[in-house]
Amino acid sequence: MAFPWQNLFYVLAAACNREEHTMNEHEHFMQIALEQAEDALAHGEFPVGSVIVHEGRVVASGQRRHTLEQKESVNEIDHAEVLALRSLLARETAVDPSELVVYATMEPCLMCFSTLILNGIRRIVYAYEDVMGGGTNLPLAQLNPLYAKMEVTVIPHVMRQQSLGLFQRFFANPENQYWKDSLLANYTLNQ
């Protein structure tokens, strides 16, 4: 004879197993984004990496570019998420954007977050919070109709410590001038 609480146990156990599987999946893809960020850092760039995943496989990737230039000429468009999205769109692959998941080693800024959601992406996973320019806390429901009905899932802090280490290395290097002495740099170095 089965007791009602046994059914509840099986439902909870299945839910925990799915959550664990999902977290392992998130860590797997975040590791790939971290490799992109590590490569960016090795080239002196701000260590942000991003991958776009569809049905369990990476379909595009990108890493931050053009932060090496002097402050007056830094390109603030070539963010990792935008470059990954451009790479995906250039392939003209027919994919339902609501099935995509974007992984980024830093919380997407307002520009990247808006670009992703306007392109139909509704799931974003990031590692390290951007206390200075993060855009994922944008109150979509309070905005104009285009945004107000969007439902976006954001999962923060997946492999946060590994990403934090990259940003600490970047900001600790006196040769790197990008966002030097900023709120983000100070927040990062004081951890």
mmCIF file of N, CA and C in Angstrom, residues 42-162:
data_model
loop_
_atom_site.group_PDB
_atom_site.id
_atom_site.type_symbol
_atom_site.label_atom_id
_atom_site.label_comp_id
_atom_site.label_asym_id
_atom_site.label_seq_id
_atom_site.Cartn_x
_atom_site.Cartn_y
_atom_site.Cartn_z
ATOM 1 N N ALA A 42 43.909 36.387 -21.970
ATOM 2 C CA ALA A 42 45.254 36.088 -22.480
ATOM 3 C C ALA A 42 45.670 37.081 -23.563
ATOM 4 N N HIS A 43 44.682 37.674 -24.241
ATOM 5 C CA HIS A 43 44.964 38.692 -25.264
ATOM 6 C C HIS A 43 44.843 40.111 -24.712
ATOM 7 N N GLY A 44 44.758 40.243 -23.383
ATOM 8 C CA GLY A 44 44.698 41.546 -22.754
ATOM 9 C C GLY A 44 43.331 42.191 -22.735
ATOM 10 N N GLU A 45 42.317 41.445 -23.138
ATOM 11 C CA GLU A 45 40.954 41.979 -23.188
ATOM 12 C C GLU A 45 40.221 41.744 -21.872
ATOM 13 N N PHE A 46 39.148 42.487 -21.685
ATOM 14 C CA PHE A 46 38.261 42.308 -20.536
ATOM 15 C C PHE A 46 37.715 40.885 -20.600
ATOM 16 N N PRO A 47 37.827 40.093 -19.522
ATOM 17 C CA PRO A 47 37.561 38.654 -19.599
ATOM 18 C C PRO A 47 36.088 38.248 -19.567
ATOM 19 N N VAL A 48 35.363 38.624 -20.600
ATOM 20 C CA VAL A 48 33.976 38.181 -20.716
ATOM 21 C C VAL A 48 33.889 37.219 -21.891
ATOM 22 N N GLY A 49 33.322 36.056 -21.619
ATOM 23 C CA GLY A 49 33.075 35.069 -22.651
ATOM 24 C C GLY A 49 31.612 34.704 -22.637
ATOM 25 N N SER A 50 31.103 34.284 -23.782
ATOM 26 C CA SER A 50 29.695 33.926 -23.880
ATOM 27 C C SER A 50 29.517 32.787 -24.876
ATOM 28 N N VAL A 51 28.577 31.909 -24.573
ATOM 29 C CA VAL A 51 28.185 30.873 -25.523
ATOM 30 C C VAL A 51 26.661 30.842 -25.603
ATOM 31 N N ILE A 52 26.182 30.481 -26.771
ATOM 32 C CA ILE A 52 24.750 30.298 -26.981
ATOM 33 C C ILE A 52 24.517 28.817 -27.222
ATOM 34 N N VAL A 53 23.565 28.270 -26.486
ATOM 35 C CA VAL A 53 23.318 26.826 -26.510
ATOM 36 C C VAL A 53 21.909 26.552 -27.030
ATOM 37 N N HIS A 54 21.820 25.548 -27.895
ATOM 38 C CA HIS A 54 20.528 25.083 -28.400
ATOM 39 C C HIS A 54 20.490 23.568 -28.308
ATOM 40 N N GLU A 55 19.494 23.061 -27.614
ATOM 41 C CA GLU A 55 19.296 21.617 -27.475
ATOM 42 C C GLU A 55 20.568 20.886 -27.057
ATOM 43 N N GLY A 56 21.248 21.439 -26.068
ATOM 44 C CA GLY A 56 22.390 20.761 -25.487
ATOM 45 C C GLY A 56 23.701 20.878 -26.232
ATOM 46 N N ARG A 57 23.768 21.797 -27.194
ATOM 47 C CA ARG A 57 25.057 21.981 -27.875
ATOM 48 C C ARG A 57 25.297 23.466 -28.136
ATOM 49 N N VAL A 58 26.569 23.821 -28.127
ATOM 50 C CA VAL A 58 26.964 25.206 -28.371
ATOM 51 C C VAL A 58 26.789 25.503 -29.856
ATOM 52 N N VAL A 59 26.027 26.553 -30.156
ATOM 53 C CA VAL A 59 25.802 26.930 -31.549
ATOM 54 C C VAL A 59 26.512 28.236 -31.913
ATOM 55 N N ALA A 60 27.013 28.966 -30.902
ATOM 56 C CA ALA A 60 27.764 30.198 -31.168
ATOM 57 C C ALA A 60 28.522 30.586 -29.906
ATOM 58 N N SER A 61 29.598 31.325 -30.110
ATOM 59 C CA SER A 61 30.369 31.808 -28.970
ATOM 60 C C SER A 61 30.973 33.170 -29.307
ATOM 61 N N GLY A 62 31.387 33.855 -28.260
ATOM 62 C CA GLY A 62 32.016 35.157 -28.445
ATOM 63 C C GLY A 62 32.789 35.542 -27.208
ATOM 64 N N GLN A 63 33.697 36.475 -27.398
ATOM 65 C CA GLN A 63 34.468 37.000 -26.275
ATOM 66 C C GLN A 63 34.665 38.490 -26.470
ATOM 67 N N ARG A 64 34.821 39.192 -25.375
ATOM 68 C CA ARG A 64 34.938 40.654 -25.406
ATOM 69 C C ARG A 64 36.121 41.059 -26.268
ATOM 70 N N ARG A 65 35.915 42.094 -27.071
ATOM 71 C CA ARG A 65 36.975 42.596 -27.942
ATOM 72 C C ARG A 65 37.047 44.107 -27.837
ATOM 73 N N HIS A 66 38.190 44.632 -28.239
ATOM 74 C CA HIS A 66 38.437 46.067 -28.384
ATOM 75 C C HIS A 66 38.408 46.848 -27.080
ATOM 76 N N THR A 67 38.936 46.250 -26.003
ATOM 77 C CA THR A 67 39.106 47.009 -24.765
ATOM 78 C C THR A 67 40.564 47.427 -24.594
ATOM 79 N N LEU A 68 41.417 47.014 -25.525
ATOM 80 C CA LEU A 68 42.838 47.347 -25.446
ATOM 81 C C LEU A 68 43.141 48.780 -25.855
ATOM 82 N N GLU A 69 42.279 49.353 -26.685
ATOM 83 C CA GLU A 69 42.530 50.699 -27.187
ATOM 84 C C GLU A 69 42.543 51.707 -26.042
ATOM 85 N N GLN A 70 43.031 52.877 -26.351
ATOM 86 C CA GLN A 70 43.015 53.943 -25.359
ATOM 87 C C GLN A 70 41.577 54.258 -24.986
ATOM 88 N N LYS A 71 41.380 54.769 -23.785
ATOM 89 C CA LYS A 71 40.041 55.018 -23.268
ATOM 90 C C LYS A 71 39.165 55.798 -24.251
ATOM 91 N N GLU A 72 39.741 56.732 -24.979
ATOM 92 C CA GLU A 72 38.955 57.557 -25.895
ATOM 93 C C GLU A 72 38.409 56.768 -27.076
ATOM 94 N N SER A 73 39.013 55.623 -27.408
ATOM 95 C CA SER A 73 38.591 54.900 -28.603
ATOM 96 C C SER A 73 38.125 53.468 -28.326
ATOM 97 N N VAL A 74 37.817 53.158 -27.071
ATOM 98 C CA VAL A 74 37.340 51.816 -26.745
ATOM 99 C C VAL A 74 36.003 51.576 -27.441
ATOM 100 N N ASN A 75 35.880 50.408 -28.051
ATOM 101 C CA ASN A 75 34.654 50.027 -28.737
ATOM 102 C C ASN A 75 33.728 49.371 -27.717
ATOM 103 N N GLU A 76 32.625 50.017 -27.396
ATOM 104 C CA GLU A 76 31.691 49.465 -26.412
ATOM 105 C C GLU A 76 30.548 48.680 -27.051
ATOM 106 N N ILE A 77 30.720 48.289 -28.300
ATOM 107 C CA ILE A 77 29.703 47.484 -28.962
ATOM 108 C C ILE A 77 30.099 46.010 -28.990
ATOM 109 N N ASP A 78 31.386 45.725 -29.071
ATOM 110 C CA ASP A 78 31.853 44.349 -29.232
ATOM 111 C C ASP A 78 31.909 43.585 -27.908
ATOM 112 N N HIS A 79 30.741 43.459 -27.288
ATOM 113 C CA HIS A 79 30.622 42.663 -26.073
ATOM 114 C C HIS A 79 30.454 41.201 -26.466
ATOM 115 N N ALA A 80 30.845 40.309 -25.582
ATOM 116 C CA ALA A 80 30.846 38.879 -25.871
ATOM 117 C C ALA A 80 29.476 38.367 -26.315
ATOM 118 N N GLU A 81 28.420 38.797 -25.626
ATOM 119 C CA GLU A 81 27.076 38.310 -25.955
ATOM 120 C C GLU A 81 26.640 38.778 -27.344
ATOM 121 N N VAL A 82 26.945 40.018 -27.671
ATOM 122 C CA VAL A 82 26.575 40.564 -28.986
ATOM 123 C C VAL A 82 27.351 39.852 -30.084
ATOM 124 N N LEU A 83 28.643 39.606 -29.862
ATOM 125 C CA LEU A 83 29.444 38.906 -30.868
ATOM 126 C C LEU A 83 28.977 37.463 -31.053
ATOM 127 N N ALA A 84 28.584 36.809 -29.960
ATOM 128 C CA ALA A 84 28.052 35.446 -30.078
ATOM 129 C C ALA A 84 26.739 35.458 -30.864
ATOM 130 N N LEU A 85 25.879 36.419 -30.566
ATOM 131 C CA LEU A 85 24.607 36.521 -31.276
ATOM 132 C C LEU A 85 24.827 36.828 -32.760
ATOM 133 N N ARG A 86 25.748 37.730 -33.048
ATOM 134 C CA ARG A 86 26.061 38.029 -34.460
ATOM 135 C C ARG A 86 26.565 36.786 -35.186
ATOM 136 N N SER A 87 27.395 36.009 -34.506
ATOM 137 C CA SER A 87 27.919 34.774 -35.090
ATOM 138 C C SER A 87 26.777 33.812 -35.421
ATOM 139 N N LEU A 88 25.838 33.678 -34.498
ATOM 140 C CA LEU A 88 24.694 32.796 -34.727
ATOM 141 C C LEU A 88 23.843 33.298 -35.887
ATOM 142 N N LEU A 89 23.546 34.580 -35.905
ATOM 143 C CA LEU A 89 22.689 35.148 -36.950
ATOM 144 C C LEU A 89 23.357 35.103 -38.324
ATOM 145 N N ALA A 90 24.673 35.182 -38.363
ATOM 146 C CA ALA A 90 25.398 35.139 -39.637
ATOM 147 C C ALA A 90 25.286 33.767 -40.296
ATOM 148 N N ARG A 91 25.065 32.745 -39.500
ATOM 149 C CA ARG A 91 24.942 31.392 -40.041
ATOM 150 C C ARG A 91 23.573 31.132 -40.658
ATOM 151 N N GLU A 92 22.642 32.027 -40.450
ATOM 152 C CA GLU A 92 21.278 31.895 -40.971
ATOM 153 C C GLU A 92 20.674 30.546 -40.600
ATOM 154 N N THR A 93 20.923 30.116 -39.380
ATOM 155 C CA THR A 93 20.376 28.863 -38.879
ATOM 156 C C THR A 93 18.949 29.097 -38.416
ATOM 157 N N ALA A 94 18.043 28.258 -38.866
ATOM 158 C CA ALA A 94 16.644 28.383 -38.446
ATOM 159 C C ALA A 94 16.481 27.761 -37.069
ATOM 160 N N VAL A 95 16.481 28.604 -36.056
ATOM 161 C CA VAL A 95 16.350 28.158 -34.678
ATOM 162 C C VAL A 95 15.326 29.051 -33.996
ATOM 163 N N ASP A 96 14.457 28.435 -33.216
ATOM 164 C CA ASP A 96 13.511 29.214 -32.425
ATOM 165 C C ASP A 96 14.302 29.862 -31.289
ATOM 166 N N PRO A 97 14.398 31.192 -31.265
ATOM 167 C CA PRO A 97 15.221 31.848 -30.248
ATOM 168 C C PRO A 97 14.768 31.574 -28.818
ATOM 169 N N SER A 98 13.502 31.221 -28.635
ATOM 170 C CA SER A 98 13.042 30.918 -27.277
ATOM 171 C C SER A 98 13.625 29.606 -26.758
ATOM 172 N N GLU A 99 14.236 28.826 -27.651
ATOM 173 C CA GLU A 99 14.876 27.569 -27.261
ATOM 174 C C GLU A 99 16.360 27.755 -26.931
ATOM 175 N N LEU A 100 16.863 28.964 -27.098
ATOM 176 C CA LEU A 100 18.286 29.233 -26.852
ATOM 177 C C LEU A 100 18.531 29.609 -25.400
ATOM 178 N N VAL A 101 19.726 29.280 -24.928
ATOM 179 C CA VAL A 101 20.182 29.712 -23.610
ATOM 180 C C VAL A 101 21.518 30.413 -23.816
ATOM 181 N N VAL A 102 21.650 31.608 -23.258
ATOM 182 C CA VAL A 102 22.905 32.349 -23.343
ATOM 183 C C VAL A 102 23.631 32.213 -22.008
ATOM 184 N N TYR A 103 24.902 31.853 -22.090
ATOM 185 C CA TYR A 103 25.775 31.772 -20.921
ATOM 186 C C TYR A 103 26.816 32.872 -21.046
ATOM 187 N N ALA A 104 27.027 33.632 -19.971
ATOM 188 C CA ALA A 104 28.013 34.712 -19.987
ATOM 189 C C ALA A 104 28.765 34.732 -18.666
ATOM 190 N N THR A 105 30.051 35.025 -18.737
ATOM 191 C CA THR A 105 30.864 35.028 -17.523
ATOM 192 C C THR A 105 30.629 36.257 -16.666
ATOM 193 N N MET A 106 29.960 37.252 -17.223
ATOM 194 C CA MET A 106 29.553 38.426 -16.443
ATOM 195 C C MET A 106 28.108 38.733 -16.779
ATOM 196 N N GLU A 107 27.394 39.229 -15.801
ATOM 197 C CA GLU A 107 26.014 39.644 -16.017
ATOM 198 C C GLU A 107 25.938 40.567 -17.228
ATOM 199 N N PRO A 108 25.054 40.275 -18.165
ATOM 200 C CA PRO A 108 24.941 41.146 -19.337
ATOM 201 C C PRO A 108 24.579 42.583 -18.945
ATOM 202 N N CYS A 109 25.202 43.515 -19.635
ATOM 203 C CA CYS A 109 24.888 44.924 -19.416
ATOM 204 C C CYS A 109 23.523 45.211 -20.027
ATOM 205 N N LEU A 110 23.058 46.414 -19.857
ATOM 206 C CA LEU A 110 21.748 46.802 -20.385
ATOM 207 C C LEU A 110 21.679 46.632 -21.900
ATOM 208 N N MET A 111 22.751 47.010 -22.607
ATOM 209 C CA MET A 111 22.773 46.868 -24.067
ATOM 210 C C MET A 111 22.649 45.400 -24.474
ATOM 211 N N CYS A 112 23.446 44.543 -23.841
ATOM 212 C CA CYS A 112 23.435 43.121 -24.206
ATOM 213 C C CYS A 112 22.124 42.460 -23.815
ATOM 214 N N PHE A 113 21.641 42.759 -22.620
ATOM 215 C CA PHE A 113 20.385 42.182 -22.157
ATOM 216 C C PHE A 113 19.254 42.549 -23.111
ATOM 217 N N SER A 114 19.176 43.815 -23.465
ATOM 218 C CA SER A 114 18.129 44.277 -24.382
ATOM 219 C C SER A 114 18.277 43.634 -25.752
ATOM 220 N N THR A 115 19.493 43.538 -26.249
ATOM 221 C CA THR A 115 19.729 42.915 -27.556
ATOM 222 C C THR A 115 19.292 41.457 -27.549
ATOM 223 N N LEU A 116 19.623 40.755 -26.484
ATOM 224 C CA LEU A 116 19.255 39.341 -26.397
ATOM 225 C C LEU A 116 17.744 39.164 -26.362
ATOM 226 N N ILE A 117 17.062 39.927 -25.518
ATOM 227 C CA ILE A 117 15.617 39.713 -25.395
ATOM 228 C C ILE A 117 14.864 40.211 -26.627
ATOM 229 N N LEU A 118 15.358 41.267 -27.272
ATOM 230 C CA LEU A 118 14.712 41.728 -28.510
ATOM 231 C C LEU A 118 14.874 40.710 -29.636
ATOM 232 N N ASN A 119 15.886 39.870 -29.529
ATOM 233 C CA ASN A 119 16.096 38.804 -30.511
ATOM 234 C C ASN A 119 15.403 37.512 -30.096
ATOM 235 N N GLY A 120 14.569 37.577 -29.076
ATOM 236 C CA GLY A 120 13.739 36.443 -28.692
ATOM 237 C C GLY A 120 14.335 35.482 -27.685
ATOM 238 N N ILE A 121 15.515 35.761 -27.181
ATOM 239 C CA ILE A 121 16.152 34.874 -26.201
ATOM 240 C C ILE A 121 15.542 35.152 -24.832
ATOM 241 N N ARG A 122 15.146 34.102 -24.146
ATOM 242 C CA ARG A 122 14.436 34.255 -22.879
ATOM 243 C C ARG A 122 15.118 33.583 -21.694
ATOM 244 N N ARG A 123 16.280 32.945 -21.926
ATOM 245 C CA ARG A 123 17.001 32.302 -20.817
ATOM 246 C C ARG A 123 18.462 32.742 -20.843
ATOM 247 N N ILE A 124 18.878 33.324 -19.715
ATOM 248 C CA ILE A 124 20.231 33.851 -19.592
ATOM 249 C C ILE A 124 20.829 33.341 -18.286
ATOM 250 N N VAL A 125 22.028 32.807 -18.383
ATOM 251 C CA VAL A 125 22.761 32.299 -17.217
ATOM 252 C C VAL A 125 24.070 33.061 -17.151
ATOM 253 N N TYR A 126 24.390 33.611 -15.981
ATOM 254 C CA TYR A 126 25.663 34.322 -15.872
ATOM 255 C C TYR A 126 26.420 33.917 -14.614
ATOM 256 N N ALA A 127 27.716 34.234 -14.606
ATOM 257 C CA ALA A 127 28.583 33.849 -13.495
ATOM 258 C C ALA A 127 28.765 34.976 -12.479
ATOM 259 N N TYR A 128 29.288 36.092 -12.914
ATOM 260 C CA TYR A 128 29.669 37.175 -12.000
ATOM 261 C C TYR A 128 28.779 38.386 -12.210
ATOM 262 N N GLU A 129 28.282 38.940 -11.121
ATOM 263 C CA GLU A 129 27.386 40.096 -11.198
ATOM 264 C C GLU A 129 28.158 41.357 -11.582
ATOM 265 N N ASP A 130 27.523 42.164 -12.404
ATOM 266 C CA ASP A 130 28.100 43.452 -12.795
ATOM 267 C C ASP A 130 27.426 44.525 -11.954
ATOM 268 N N VAL A 131 28.053 44.862 -10.833
ATOM 269 C CA VAL A 131 27.452 45.815 -9.893
ATOM 270 C C VAL A 131 27.397 47.227 -10.457
ATOM 271 N N MET A 132 28.141 47.479 -11.499
ATOM 272 C CA MET A 132 28.203 48.818 -12.063
ATOM 273 C C MET A 132 27.261 48.976 -13.261
ATOM 274 N N GLY A 133 27.142 47.950 -14.096
ATOM 275 C CA GLY A 133 26.382 48.120 -15.327
ATOM 276 C C GLY A 133 25.484 46.958 -15.693
ATOM 277 N N GLY A 134 25.255 46.036 -14.762
ATOM 278 C CA GLY A 134 24.407 44.889 -15.067
ATOM 279 C C GLY A 134 22.998 45.307 -15.435
ATOM 280 N N GLY A 135 22.424 44.637 -16.421
ATOM 281 C CA GLY A 135 21.105 45.024 -16.905
ATOM 282 C C GLY A 135 20.006 44.019 -16.670
ATOM 283 N N THR A 136 20.292 42.910 -15.995
ATOM 284 C CA THR A 136 19.272 41.870 -15.874
ATOM 285 C C THR A 136 18.192 42.187 -14.851
ATOM 286 N N ASN A 137 18.391 43.240 -14.078
ATOM 287 C CA ASN A 137 17.349 43.613 -13.112
ATOM 288 C C ASN A 137 16.395 44.658 -13.696
ATOM 289 N N LEU A 138 16.436 44.840 -14.990
ATOM 290 C CA LEU A 138 15.557 45.779 -15.675
ATOM 291 C C LEU A 138 14.098 45.387 -15.409
ATOM 292 N N PRO A 139 13.285 46.300 -14.886
ATOM 293 C CA PRO A 139 11.886 45.970 -14.576
ATOM 294 C C PRO A 139 11.027 45.961 -15.845
ATOM 295 N N LEU A 140 11.083 44.867 -16.587
ATOM 296 C CA LEU A 140 10.406 44.769 -17.878
ATOM 297 C C LEU A 140 8.911 45.090 -17.780
ATOM 298 N N ALA A 141 8.260 44.617 -16.744
ATOM 299 C CA ALA A 141 6.814 44.812 -16.605
ATOM 300 C C ALA A 141 6.428 46.285 -16.504
ATOM 301 N N GLN A 142 7.366 47.134 -16.129
ATOM 302 C CA GLN A 142 7.081 48.562 -15.987
ATOM 303 C C GLN A 142 7.407 49.356 -17.250
ATOM 304 N N LEU A 143 7.898 48.689 -18.257
ATOM 305 C CA LEU A 143 8.283 49.372 -19.489
ATOM 306 C C LEU A 143 7.149 49.349 -20.512
ATOM 307 N N ASN A 144 7.405 49.892 -21.671
ATOM 308 C CA ASN A 144 6.430 49.940 -22.751
ATOM 309 C C ASN A 144 5.996 48.534 -23.162
ATOM 310 N N PRO A 145 4.855 48.421 -23.882
ATOM 311 C CA PRO A 145 4.275 47.116 -24.209
ATOM 312 C C PRO A 145 5.228 46.119 -24.868
ATOM 313 N N LEU A 146 6.144 46.585 -25.687
ATOM 314 C CA LEU A 146 7.080 45.670 -26.334
ATOM 315 C C LEU A 146 7.807 44.798 -25.313
ATOM 316 N N TYR A 147 8.176 45.392 -24.192
ATOM 317 C CA TYR A 147 8.943 44.692 -23.161
ATOM 318 C C TYR A 147 8.074 44.146 -22.034
ATOM 319 N N ALA A 148 6.975 44.818 -21.750
ATOM 320 C CA ALA A 148 6.190 44.534 -20.545
ATOM 321 C C ALA A 148 5.705 43.094 -20.451
ATOM 322 N N LYS A 149 5.463 42.450 -21.574
ATOM 323 C CA LYS A 149 4.929 41.084 -21.545
ATOM 324 C C LYS A 149 6.011 40.019 -21.685
ATOM 325 N N MET A 150 7.248 40.430 -21.787
ATOM 326 C CA MET A 150 8.331 39.456 -21.921
ATOM 327 C C MET A 150 8.585 38.762 -20.589
ATOM 328 N N GLU A 151 8.721 37.450 -20.661
ATOM 329 C CA GLU A 151 9.088 36.678 -19.478
ATOM 330 C C GLU A 151 10.483 36.115 -19.715
ATOM 331 N N VAL A 152 11.424 36.576 -18.928
ATOM 332 C CA VAL A 152 12.819 36.201 -19.098
ATOM 333 C C VAL A 152 13.290 35.493 -17.829
ATOM 334 N N THR A 153 13.969 34.379 -18.013
ATOM 335 C CA THR A 153 14.551 33.648 -16.890
ATOM 336 C C THR A 153 16.032 33.982 -16.819
ATOM 337 N N VAL A 154 16.472 34.453 -15.656
ATOM 338 C CA VAL A 154 17.882 34.779 -15.429
ATOM 339 C C VAL A 154 18.374 33.932 -14.272
ATOM 340 N N ILE A 155 19.456 33.222 -14.498
ATOM 341 C CA ILE A 155 20.058 32.393 -13.451
ATOM 342 C C ILE A 155 21.451 32.956 -13.160
ATOM 343 N N PRO A 156 21.632 33.569 -11.985
ATOM 344 C CA PRO A 156 22.913 34.188 -11.649
ATOM 345 C C PRO A 156 23.870 33.237 -10.928
ATOM 346 N N HIS A 157 25.125 33.623 -10.911
ATOM 347 C CA HIS A 157 26.180 33.068 -10.051
ATOM 348 C C HIS A 157 26.574 31.630 -10.334
ATOM 349 N N VAL A 158 26.394 31.158 -11.551
ATOM 350 C CA VAL A 158 26.875 29.821 -11.904
ATOM 351 C C VAL A 158 28.380 29.928 -12.136
ATOM 352 N N MET A 159 29.153 29.250 -11.322
ATOM 353 C CA MET A 159 30.624 29.269 -11.365
ATOM 354 C C MET A 159 31.161 30.696 -11.123
ATOM 355 N N ARG A 160 30.536 31.375 -10.202
ATOM 356 C CA ARG A 160 30.885 32.757 -9.883
ATOM 357 C C ARG A 160 32.347 32.905 -9.478
ATOM 358 N N GLN A 161 32.830 32.036 -8.618
ATOM 359 C CA GLN A 161 34.206 32.167 -8.107
ATOM 360 C C GLN A 161 35.238 32.082 -9.232
ATOM 361 N N GLN A 162 35.018 31.191 -10.176
ATOM 362 C CA GLN A 162 35.952 31.047 -11.293
ATOM 363 C C GLN A 162 35.971 32.320 -12.141
#
